[in-house]
XYZ file of C-alpha atoms in Angstrom:
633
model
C 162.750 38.634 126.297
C 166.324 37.775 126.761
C 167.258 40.656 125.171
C 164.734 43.230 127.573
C 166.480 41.359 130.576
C 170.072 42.168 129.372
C 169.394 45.834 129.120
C 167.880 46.346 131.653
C 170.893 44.852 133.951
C 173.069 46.942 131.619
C 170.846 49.857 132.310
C 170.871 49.230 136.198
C 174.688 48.973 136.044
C 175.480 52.021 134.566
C 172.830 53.796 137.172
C 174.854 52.048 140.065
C 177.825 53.132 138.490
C 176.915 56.805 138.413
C 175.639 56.905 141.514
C 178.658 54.982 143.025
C 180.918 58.250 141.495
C 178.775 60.919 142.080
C 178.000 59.457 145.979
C 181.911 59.585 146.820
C 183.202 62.593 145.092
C 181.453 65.178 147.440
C 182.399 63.326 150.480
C 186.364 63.848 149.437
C 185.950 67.374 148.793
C 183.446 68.079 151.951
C 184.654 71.248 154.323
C 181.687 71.092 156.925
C 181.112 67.699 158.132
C 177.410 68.956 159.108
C 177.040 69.741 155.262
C 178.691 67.076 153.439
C 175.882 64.605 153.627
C 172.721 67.268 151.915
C 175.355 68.275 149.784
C 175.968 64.842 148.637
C 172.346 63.810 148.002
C 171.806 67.510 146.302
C 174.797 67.143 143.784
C 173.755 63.478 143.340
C 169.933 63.798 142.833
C 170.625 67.091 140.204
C 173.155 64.910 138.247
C 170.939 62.497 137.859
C 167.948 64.480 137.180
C 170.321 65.601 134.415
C 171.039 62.049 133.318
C 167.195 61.229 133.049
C 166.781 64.210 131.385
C 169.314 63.294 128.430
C 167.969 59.735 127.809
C 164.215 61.597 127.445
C 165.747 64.148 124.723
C 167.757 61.752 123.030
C 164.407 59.589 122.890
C 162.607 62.525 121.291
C 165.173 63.505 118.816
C 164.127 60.342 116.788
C 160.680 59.615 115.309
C 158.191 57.433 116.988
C 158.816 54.451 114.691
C 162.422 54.463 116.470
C 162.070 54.584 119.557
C 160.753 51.632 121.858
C 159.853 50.468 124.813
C 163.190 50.255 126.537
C 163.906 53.327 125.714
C 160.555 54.543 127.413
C 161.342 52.480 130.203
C 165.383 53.628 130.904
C 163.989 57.184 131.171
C 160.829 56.349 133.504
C 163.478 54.351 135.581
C 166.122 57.642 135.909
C 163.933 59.624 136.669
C 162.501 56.883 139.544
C 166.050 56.960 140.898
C 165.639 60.499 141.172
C 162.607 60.235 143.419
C 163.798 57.630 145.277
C 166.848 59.931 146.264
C 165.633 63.268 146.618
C 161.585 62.936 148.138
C 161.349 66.343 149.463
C 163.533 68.437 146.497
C 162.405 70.132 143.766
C 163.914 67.771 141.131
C 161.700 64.978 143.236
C 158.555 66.922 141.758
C 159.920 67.833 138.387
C 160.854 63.689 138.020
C 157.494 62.947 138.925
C 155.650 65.262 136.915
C 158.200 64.003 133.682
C 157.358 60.322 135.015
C 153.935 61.003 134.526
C 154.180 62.750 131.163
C 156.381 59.397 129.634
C 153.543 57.349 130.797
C 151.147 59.473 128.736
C 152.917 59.402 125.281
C 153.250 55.548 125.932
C 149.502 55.332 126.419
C 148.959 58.107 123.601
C 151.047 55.984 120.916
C 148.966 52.139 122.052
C 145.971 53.460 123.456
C 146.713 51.326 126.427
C 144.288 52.023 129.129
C 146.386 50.641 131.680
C 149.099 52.716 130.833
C 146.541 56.219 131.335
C 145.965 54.667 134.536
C 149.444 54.578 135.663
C 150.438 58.083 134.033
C 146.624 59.368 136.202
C 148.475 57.652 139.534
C 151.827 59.474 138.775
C 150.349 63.023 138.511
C 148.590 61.959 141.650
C 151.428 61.357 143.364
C 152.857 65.013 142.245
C 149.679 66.678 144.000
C 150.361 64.563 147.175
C 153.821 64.843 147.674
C 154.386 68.097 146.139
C 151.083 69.756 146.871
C 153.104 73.744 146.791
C 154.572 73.405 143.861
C 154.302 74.725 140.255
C 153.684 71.097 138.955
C 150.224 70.795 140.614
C 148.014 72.446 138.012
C 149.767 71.022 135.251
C 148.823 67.682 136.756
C 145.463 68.475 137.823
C 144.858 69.540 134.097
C 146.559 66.143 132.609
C 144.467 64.140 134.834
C 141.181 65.747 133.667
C 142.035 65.791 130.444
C 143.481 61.808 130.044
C 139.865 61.047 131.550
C 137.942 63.569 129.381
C 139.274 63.124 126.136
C 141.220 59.506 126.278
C 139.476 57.267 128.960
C 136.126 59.628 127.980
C 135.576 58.841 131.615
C 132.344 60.978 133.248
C 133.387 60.773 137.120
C 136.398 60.475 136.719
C 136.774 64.415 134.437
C 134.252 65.580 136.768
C 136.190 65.054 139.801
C 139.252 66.321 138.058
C 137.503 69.630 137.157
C 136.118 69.945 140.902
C 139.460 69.737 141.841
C 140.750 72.288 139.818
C 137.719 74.954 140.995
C 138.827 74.215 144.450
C 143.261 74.481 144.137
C 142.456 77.549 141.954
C 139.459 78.978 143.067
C 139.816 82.394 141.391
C 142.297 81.817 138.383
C 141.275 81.331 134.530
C 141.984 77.305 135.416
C 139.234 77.245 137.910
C 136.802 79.331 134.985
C 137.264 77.610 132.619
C 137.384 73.928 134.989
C 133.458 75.680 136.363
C 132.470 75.826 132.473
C 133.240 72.174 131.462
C 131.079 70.856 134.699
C 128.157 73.120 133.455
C 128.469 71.519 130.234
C 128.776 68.040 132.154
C 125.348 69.038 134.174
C 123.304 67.116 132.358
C 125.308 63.548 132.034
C 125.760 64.226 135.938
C 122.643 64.706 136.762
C 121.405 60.756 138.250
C 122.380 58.740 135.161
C 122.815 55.175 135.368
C 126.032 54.073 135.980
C 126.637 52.907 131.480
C 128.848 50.049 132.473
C 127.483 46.617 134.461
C 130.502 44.052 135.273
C 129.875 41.514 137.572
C 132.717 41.801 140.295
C 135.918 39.698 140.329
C 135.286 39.152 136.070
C 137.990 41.825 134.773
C 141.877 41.634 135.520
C 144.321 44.192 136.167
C 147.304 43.380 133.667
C 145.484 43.161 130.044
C 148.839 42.420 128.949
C 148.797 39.172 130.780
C 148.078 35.686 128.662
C 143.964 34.956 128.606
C 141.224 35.755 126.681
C 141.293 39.355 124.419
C 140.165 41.730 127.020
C 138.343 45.188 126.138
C 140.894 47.565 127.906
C 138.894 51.286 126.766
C 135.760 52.390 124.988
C 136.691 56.003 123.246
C 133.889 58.367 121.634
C 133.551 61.020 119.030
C 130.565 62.854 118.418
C 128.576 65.100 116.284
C 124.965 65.654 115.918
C 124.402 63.463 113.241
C 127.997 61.543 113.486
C 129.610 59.434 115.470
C 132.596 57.369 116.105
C 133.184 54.780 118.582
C 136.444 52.933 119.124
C 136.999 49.633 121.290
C 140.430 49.324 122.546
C 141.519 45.742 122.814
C 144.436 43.851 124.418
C 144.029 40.864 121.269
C 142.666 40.111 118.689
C 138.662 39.372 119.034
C 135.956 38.741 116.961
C 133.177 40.200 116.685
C 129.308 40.015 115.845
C 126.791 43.020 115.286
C 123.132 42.849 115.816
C 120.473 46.212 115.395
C 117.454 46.733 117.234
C 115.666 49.979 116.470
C 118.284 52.909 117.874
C 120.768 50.465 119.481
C 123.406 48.326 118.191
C 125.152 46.377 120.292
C 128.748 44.245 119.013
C 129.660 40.673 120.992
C 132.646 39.767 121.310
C 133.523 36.394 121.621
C 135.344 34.677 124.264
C 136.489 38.323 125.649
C 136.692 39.502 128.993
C 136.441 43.378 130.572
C 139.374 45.084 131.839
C 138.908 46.574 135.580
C 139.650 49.677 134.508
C 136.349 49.624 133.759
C 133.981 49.034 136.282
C 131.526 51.514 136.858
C 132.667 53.590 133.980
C 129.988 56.189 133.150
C 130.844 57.520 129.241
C 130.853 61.240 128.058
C 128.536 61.375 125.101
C 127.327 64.639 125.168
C 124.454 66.663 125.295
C 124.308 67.233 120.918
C 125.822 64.258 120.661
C 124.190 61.575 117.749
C 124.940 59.243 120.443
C 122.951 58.490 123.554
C 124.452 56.217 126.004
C 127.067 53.271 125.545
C 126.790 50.765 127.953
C 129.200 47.501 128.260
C 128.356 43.887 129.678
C 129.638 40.940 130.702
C 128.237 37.517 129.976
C 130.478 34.300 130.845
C 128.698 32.090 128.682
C 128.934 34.931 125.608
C 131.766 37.249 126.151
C 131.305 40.711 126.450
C 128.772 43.320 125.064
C 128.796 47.088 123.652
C 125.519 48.919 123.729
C 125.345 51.436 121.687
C 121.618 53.625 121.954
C 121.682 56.561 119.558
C 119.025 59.531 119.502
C 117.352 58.315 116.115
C 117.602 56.609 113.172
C 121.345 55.583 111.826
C 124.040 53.712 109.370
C 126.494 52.012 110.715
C 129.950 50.824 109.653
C 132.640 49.119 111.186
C 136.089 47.358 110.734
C 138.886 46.588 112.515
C 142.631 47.957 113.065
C 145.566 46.004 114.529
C 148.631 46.992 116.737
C 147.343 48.077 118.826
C 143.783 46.060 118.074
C 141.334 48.128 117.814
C 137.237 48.033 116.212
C 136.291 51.336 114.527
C 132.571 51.818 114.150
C 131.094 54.842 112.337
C 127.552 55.854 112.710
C 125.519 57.892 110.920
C 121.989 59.645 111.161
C 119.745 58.125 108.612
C 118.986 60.942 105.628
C 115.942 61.874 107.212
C 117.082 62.610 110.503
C 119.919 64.284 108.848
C 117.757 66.632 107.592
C 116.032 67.971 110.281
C 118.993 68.216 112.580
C 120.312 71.106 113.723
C 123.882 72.041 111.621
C 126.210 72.720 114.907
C 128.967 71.950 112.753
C 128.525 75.431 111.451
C 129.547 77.141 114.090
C 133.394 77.813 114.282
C 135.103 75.998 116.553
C 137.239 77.228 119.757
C 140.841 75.977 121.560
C 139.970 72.583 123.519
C 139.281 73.865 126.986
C 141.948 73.402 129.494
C 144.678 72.789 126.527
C 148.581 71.986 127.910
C 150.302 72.401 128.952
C 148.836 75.625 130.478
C 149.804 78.199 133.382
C 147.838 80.572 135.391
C 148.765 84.085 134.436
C 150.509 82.585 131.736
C 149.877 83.458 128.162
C 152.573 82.910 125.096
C 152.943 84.880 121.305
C 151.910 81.943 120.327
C 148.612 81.722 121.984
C 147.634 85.326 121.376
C 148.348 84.311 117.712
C 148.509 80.930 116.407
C 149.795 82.327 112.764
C 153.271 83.509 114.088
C 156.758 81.650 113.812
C 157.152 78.419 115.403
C 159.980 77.980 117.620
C 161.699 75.388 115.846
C 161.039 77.142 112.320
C 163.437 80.752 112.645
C 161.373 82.475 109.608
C 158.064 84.330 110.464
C 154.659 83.015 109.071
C 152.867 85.653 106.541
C 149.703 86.059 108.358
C 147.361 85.329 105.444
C 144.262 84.166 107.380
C 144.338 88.079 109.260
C 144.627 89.612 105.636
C 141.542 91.242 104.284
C 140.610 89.824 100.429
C 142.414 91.097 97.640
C 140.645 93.391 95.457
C 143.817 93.987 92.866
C 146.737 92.334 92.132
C 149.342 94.052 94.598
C 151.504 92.917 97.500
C 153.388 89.815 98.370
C 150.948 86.909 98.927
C 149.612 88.498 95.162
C 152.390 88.589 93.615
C 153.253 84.617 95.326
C 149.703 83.795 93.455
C 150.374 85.417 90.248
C 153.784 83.228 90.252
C 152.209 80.257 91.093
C 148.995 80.764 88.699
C 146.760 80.853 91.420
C 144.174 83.517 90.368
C 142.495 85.627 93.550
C 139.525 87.076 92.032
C 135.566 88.088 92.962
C 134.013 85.193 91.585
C 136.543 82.567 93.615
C 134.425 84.225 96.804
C 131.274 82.458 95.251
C 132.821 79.204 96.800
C 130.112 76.392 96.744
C 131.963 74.195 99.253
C 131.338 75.616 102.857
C 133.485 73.458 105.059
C 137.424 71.780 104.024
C 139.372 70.592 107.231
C 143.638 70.556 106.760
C 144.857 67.695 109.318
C 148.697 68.637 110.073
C 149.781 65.450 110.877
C 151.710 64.358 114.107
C 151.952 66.382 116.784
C 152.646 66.709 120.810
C 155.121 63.846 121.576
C 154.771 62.268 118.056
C 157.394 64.357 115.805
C 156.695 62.825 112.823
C 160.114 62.442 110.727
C 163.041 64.506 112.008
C 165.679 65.196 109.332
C 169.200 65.246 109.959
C 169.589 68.921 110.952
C 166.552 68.756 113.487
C 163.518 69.747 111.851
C 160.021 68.218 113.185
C 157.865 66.982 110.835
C 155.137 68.021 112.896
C 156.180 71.447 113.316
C 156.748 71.601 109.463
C 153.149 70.603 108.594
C 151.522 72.626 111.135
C 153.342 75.619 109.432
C 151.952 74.836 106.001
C 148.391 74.199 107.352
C 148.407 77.284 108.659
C 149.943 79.096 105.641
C 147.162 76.920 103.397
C 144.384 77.884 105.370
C 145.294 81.497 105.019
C 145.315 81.249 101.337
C 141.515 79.703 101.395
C 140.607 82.093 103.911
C 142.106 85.131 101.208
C 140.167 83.916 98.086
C 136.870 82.081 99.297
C 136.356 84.173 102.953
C 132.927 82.798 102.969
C 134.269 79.055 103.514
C 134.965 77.940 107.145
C 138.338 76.443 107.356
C 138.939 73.648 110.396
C 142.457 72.809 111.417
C 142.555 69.134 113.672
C 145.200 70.738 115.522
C 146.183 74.348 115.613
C 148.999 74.065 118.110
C 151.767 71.258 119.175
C 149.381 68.870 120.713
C 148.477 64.791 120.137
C 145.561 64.078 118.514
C 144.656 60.001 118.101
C 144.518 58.997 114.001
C 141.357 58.109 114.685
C 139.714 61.227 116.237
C 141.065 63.504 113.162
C 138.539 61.469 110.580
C 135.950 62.021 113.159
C 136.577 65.792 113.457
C 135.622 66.739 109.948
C 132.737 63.950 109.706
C 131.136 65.327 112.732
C 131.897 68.922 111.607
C 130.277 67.421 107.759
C 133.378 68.767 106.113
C 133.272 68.962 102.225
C 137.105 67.783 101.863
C 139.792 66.759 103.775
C 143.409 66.965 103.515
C 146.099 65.354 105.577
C 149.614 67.085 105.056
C 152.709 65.280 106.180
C 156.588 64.795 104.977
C 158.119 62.334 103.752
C 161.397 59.939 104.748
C 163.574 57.327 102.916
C 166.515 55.231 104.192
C 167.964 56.542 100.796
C 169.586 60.365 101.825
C 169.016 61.096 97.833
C 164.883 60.067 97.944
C 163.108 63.524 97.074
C 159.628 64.005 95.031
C 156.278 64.687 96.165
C 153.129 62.258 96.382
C 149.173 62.426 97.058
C 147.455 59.591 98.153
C 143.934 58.453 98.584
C 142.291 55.203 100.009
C 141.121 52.386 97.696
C 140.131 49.013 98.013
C 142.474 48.060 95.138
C 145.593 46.008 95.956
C 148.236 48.130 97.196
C 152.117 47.651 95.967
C 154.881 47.048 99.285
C 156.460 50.542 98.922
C 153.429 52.375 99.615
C 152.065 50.265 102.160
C 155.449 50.871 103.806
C 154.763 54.598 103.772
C 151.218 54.331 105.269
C 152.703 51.799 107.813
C 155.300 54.807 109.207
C 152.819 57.569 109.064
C 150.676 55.066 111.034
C 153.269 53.785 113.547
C 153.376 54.034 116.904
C 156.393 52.608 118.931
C 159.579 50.370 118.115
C 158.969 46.744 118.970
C 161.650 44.886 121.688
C 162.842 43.065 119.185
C 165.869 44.820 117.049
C 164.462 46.143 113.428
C 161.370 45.043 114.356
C 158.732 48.009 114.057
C 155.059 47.923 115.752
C 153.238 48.865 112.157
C 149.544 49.070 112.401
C 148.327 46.312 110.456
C 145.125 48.173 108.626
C 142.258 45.771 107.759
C 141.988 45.954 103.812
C 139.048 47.340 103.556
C 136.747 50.969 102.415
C 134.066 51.868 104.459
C 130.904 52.960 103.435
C 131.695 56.500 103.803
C 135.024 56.345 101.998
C 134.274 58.275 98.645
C 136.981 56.506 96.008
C 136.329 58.147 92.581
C 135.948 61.520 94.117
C 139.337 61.494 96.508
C 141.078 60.371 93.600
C 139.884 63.314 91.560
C 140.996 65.225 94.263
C 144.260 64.016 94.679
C 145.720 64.269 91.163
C 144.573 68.075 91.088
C 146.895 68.318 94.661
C 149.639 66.181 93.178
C 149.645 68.656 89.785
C 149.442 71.568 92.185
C 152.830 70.315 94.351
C 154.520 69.270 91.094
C 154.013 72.414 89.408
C 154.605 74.587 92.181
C 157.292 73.559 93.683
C 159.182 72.702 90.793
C 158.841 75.863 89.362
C 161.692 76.521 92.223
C 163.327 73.225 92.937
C 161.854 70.485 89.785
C 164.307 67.742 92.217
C 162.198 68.511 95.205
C 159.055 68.621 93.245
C 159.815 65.252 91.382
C 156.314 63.749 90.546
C 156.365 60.300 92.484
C 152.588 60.067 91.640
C 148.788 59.324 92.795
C 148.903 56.226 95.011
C 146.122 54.760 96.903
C 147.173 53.254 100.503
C 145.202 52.361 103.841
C 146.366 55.557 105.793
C 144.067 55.037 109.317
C 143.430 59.225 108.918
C 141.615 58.526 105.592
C 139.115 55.356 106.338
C 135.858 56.008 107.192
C 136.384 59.874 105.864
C 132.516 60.763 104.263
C 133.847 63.135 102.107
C 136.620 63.339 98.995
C 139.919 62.937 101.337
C 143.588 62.924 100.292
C 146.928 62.575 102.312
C 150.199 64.443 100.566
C 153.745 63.545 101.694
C 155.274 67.234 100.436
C 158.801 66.867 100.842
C 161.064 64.612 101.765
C 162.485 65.583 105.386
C 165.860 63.258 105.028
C 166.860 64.721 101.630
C 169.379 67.155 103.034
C 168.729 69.404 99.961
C 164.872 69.368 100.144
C 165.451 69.919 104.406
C 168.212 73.304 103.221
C 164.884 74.918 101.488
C 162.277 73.756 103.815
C 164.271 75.836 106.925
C 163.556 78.856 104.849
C 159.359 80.682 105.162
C 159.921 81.600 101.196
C 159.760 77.890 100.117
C 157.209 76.611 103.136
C 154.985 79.226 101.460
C 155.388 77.673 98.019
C 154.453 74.243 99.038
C 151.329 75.725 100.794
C 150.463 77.818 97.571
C 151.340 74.689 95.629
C 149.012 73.121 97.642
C 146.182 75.913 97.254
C 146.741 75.875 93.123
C 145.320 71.875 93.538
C 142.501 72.096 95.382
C 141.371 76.009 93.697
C 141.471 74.237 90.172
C 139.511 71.367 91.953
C 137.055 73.347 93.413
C 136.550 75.102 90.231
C 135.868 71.953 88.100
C 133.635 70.655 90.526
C 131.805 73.923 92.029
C 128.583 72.899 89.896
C 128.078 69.366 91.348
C 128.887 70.389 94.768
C 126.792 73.527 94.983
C 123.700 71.114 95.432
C 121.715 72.254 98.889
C 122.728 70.180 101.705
């Protein structure tokens, strides 16, 4: 705490000090008296702006893991001495808008209610006190979005959407804002409000000392799956009890956050789930209600820092059966995705398979190809090399859905080596390149990315993508990092109930981090519950992983053996892996601080090795196991 104080005094200092400098120097230098004093503020506000601007980007050149609170909190404060400056400039909008985006990735990396709130109240204050300028549909879209897909707040989207339809009556923004309130129609249409807390019971810090508090209630939903997580500010424990298609969890001693009173939850018209409702009882805590639309399993264990309770449900076999397989249909870009502007429309959206910005080399546009029929041209010839054999009978694929997780994303880089390089740009590139091989040999298998662009998806909504889409396999891709600039190999992991050894826990514990800790060298690692859930298939992930690991060490070390040095199948509790229903693997490719292995990752030639390494795993897999897994659904 002592240590928070002290920089932030430092912090203020060095603000006063700049403004003291910059405040002065115009005045000596003024020619029109009438002037001098606009001029002033102007020059001042900019520079600062500039200043707030620097302390973001240095933030985001390091990964996650390194950055903290302070240094979330020295950037939100620049840019507040901006606004309090400059009220009616354009930097006074920009600051605001940049304000509000900080607040996000804080509340993205804890899943901190509270902090959605504030970043909701910041873009507010954009559209109030900026309501001409180019920041106001970026904020309008923010704010439906943080309620839609975060706070999975009904009224609160809907009114966001309206919004939209009425600042941008006749753009795409207000289309496509009109189509998601059709789709809400139904939940809008008189439902009971889902959440009863008696007045005065909740508090507005859930930081502050008391009881654990339940801060957010988040949803994801298929027809026959569903996940449900419980945001907490502390531990709490927890007891389940089932009656018919409703289970409800208590937890003890716990109170309700504010932030959710009269919360109505967006479930969704195909949604397994029904309504969740939440309850407070002085004498017995709080209560979830969970109603589902028939029959169901149900799992659930807990995650720490932040503290969360996962629960997975699933439609019993019989309803199962009989349900109607939406997952089948391919899936489209997120309505509304950001950041977005009318009129607007990149390369990159038109088509997701060309070069990333941060990558110079162009992607081989392998998904657009048609199939082979012969042995000719590049991506053939990459195949032959490789031993990955494109042939007739590999079309006669009996798995029908695999979903490729590139891991990281939006504000969350992921490791970033020494010359710059974004682990999340890297894996999105070999996603893409590895779906377009799959897509080339087995067109008749659908092929689901979690994220197909530079956005933030939550660890715990890319499980529940491809067990509400009833994927056949999944497979997480990410790159590795060592404090050691020599470290270099690849590794495949799985998740296990067996013990797990220190090294690999620390692995799992930075591809699940969030944000730095106060304290110096002390990290906020999320503390997963030992534990496989009754979805996790063990034997068959394993399988799958050593045919990946013998794909990336044969592959790539038919280029670069160093790069490709077998470090092994390990198991380790990676949060994207429990609860996955089907055979699911996570494979650290590279490792981003090796200088050497970072020289040949720049270049498309070897990112399209370690995607066809990738492909010459999971082809040999699928061809071992294409009898046991052509059973009808």
């Amino acid at each position: 705490m002592r240590q928070l104080v002290r920089d932030k005094l430092i912090f203020n200092g060095v603000v006063f000090a700049l403004v003291f400098c910059l405040a002065v120097r115009p005045v000596s230098n003024a020619a029109d008296p009438e002037t001098s004093s606009s001029h002033s503020t102007r020059s001042l506000a900019e520079d600062l702006f500039q200043y707030a601007g620097q302390l973001s980007r240095d933030m985001h050149d390091r990964p996650p893991e390194q950055r903290s609170w302070g240094d979330y909190r020295r950037a939100l404060d620049a840019y507040g001495q901006v606004i309090r400056l400059n009220t009616d400039n354009y930097f006074s909008a920009e600051s605001l808008a940049r304000r509000a985006e900080l607040l996000r990735e804080m509340a993205d990396a804890t899943g901190d209610s509270a902090l959605y709130q504030q970043a909701i109240e910041t873009f507010r204050s954009v559209i109030a006190e900026h309501p001409h300028s180019a920041f106001v549909g970026d904020a309008l879209i923010s704010i439906a979005q943080i309620y839609e897909e975060n706070l999975r707040d009904l009224d609160g989207a809907a009114n966001a959407y309206r919004e939209l339809t009425v600042h941008f009556p006749d753009s795409i923004l207000g289309r496509e804002a009109r189509a998601v309130l059709a789709r809400f129609e139904a939940e809008l249409g008189g439902r009971p409000v889902d959440v009863v807390v008696a007045p005065g019971v909740g508090v507005d810090n859930p930081a502050m000392i008391g009881p654990p508090q339940l801060i957010n209630v988040r949803s994801f939903s298929g027809p026959d799956y569903a996940r449900v997580v419980l945001d907490l500010s502390d531990q709490s424990q927890f007891t389940t009890r089932r009656a018919a298609n409703r289970v409800s969890f208590q937890l003890a001693s716990s109170s309700v956050a504010r932030s959710l009173y009269g919360r109505r939850f967006i479930v969704g018209d195909s949604s397994l789930l029904r309504r969740i409702s939440v309850s407070q009882n002085a004498a017995t805590g709080v209560q979830i209600d969970i109603d589902l639309r028939t029959a169901f399993d149900c799992s659930a264990f807990r995650l720490a820092e932040p503290e969360r309770i996962i629960i997975d449900l699933h439609a019993g076999v019989a309803a199962r059966a009989t349900a109607p397989d939406e997952s089948r249909v391919p899936t489209t870009a997120r309505t509304l995705e950001g950041p977005f502007r009318p009129g607007k429309l990149t390369a990159a959206d038109r088509n997701p398979l060309m070069s990333l910005p941060e990558i110079p080399d162009p992607i081989v546009p392998l998904a657009n190809a048609r199939p082979a029929t012969n042995d000719s041209g590049p991506a053939a010839a990459l195949a032959k090399a490789l031993g990955v054999k494109v042939d007739a009978k590999a079309a006669e694929a009996p798995i029908h859905r695999i979903v490729i997780d590139p891991g990281h994303g939006g504000h969350d880089t992921g490791t970033i080596s020494a010359g710059g390089m974004r682990e999340k740009d890297l894996v999105l590139d070999v996603a893409r390149r590895l779906r377009g091989y799959i897509k080339h040999s087995y067109p008749s298998v659908e092929v689901i990315l979690t994220r197909d662009s530079d956005r933030f998806v939550a660890l715990e909504e890319r499980t529940a993508i491809a067990n509400s889409r009833r994927a056949d396999l999944f497979i997480s891709i990410h790159a590795n990092a060592s404090q050691s600039r020599v470290a270099s190999g690849v590794e495949t992991y799985f998740v296990s109930p067996d013990r797990v050894p220190a090294e690999d826990l620390q692995t799992a514990a930075r591809e699940n981090a969030t944000l730095a800790s106060e304290k110096a060298g002390e990290r906020r690692q999320p503390l997963v519950a030992s534990v496989t859930t009754m979805g996790n298939r063990v034997a068959e992930s394993r399988e799958l992983a050593r045919y990946i690991q013998s794909g990336l060490v044969r592959g790539i070390g038919a280029q670069s053996p160093r790069t490709a040095a077998n470090r092994g199948v390990k198991h380790a509790p990676f949060v994207v892996l429990l609860g996955a229903t089907m055979p699911s693997v996570l494979a650290e490719v590279s490792f981003l601080s090796n200088p050497k292995d970072e020289a040949l990752l720049q270049t498309g030639e070897f990112r399209e090795r370690v995607a066809a390494s990738l492909y010459t795993g999971l082809n040999a897999y699928l061809k071992k196991n294409r009898s046991a897994d052509s059973k009808p659904r």
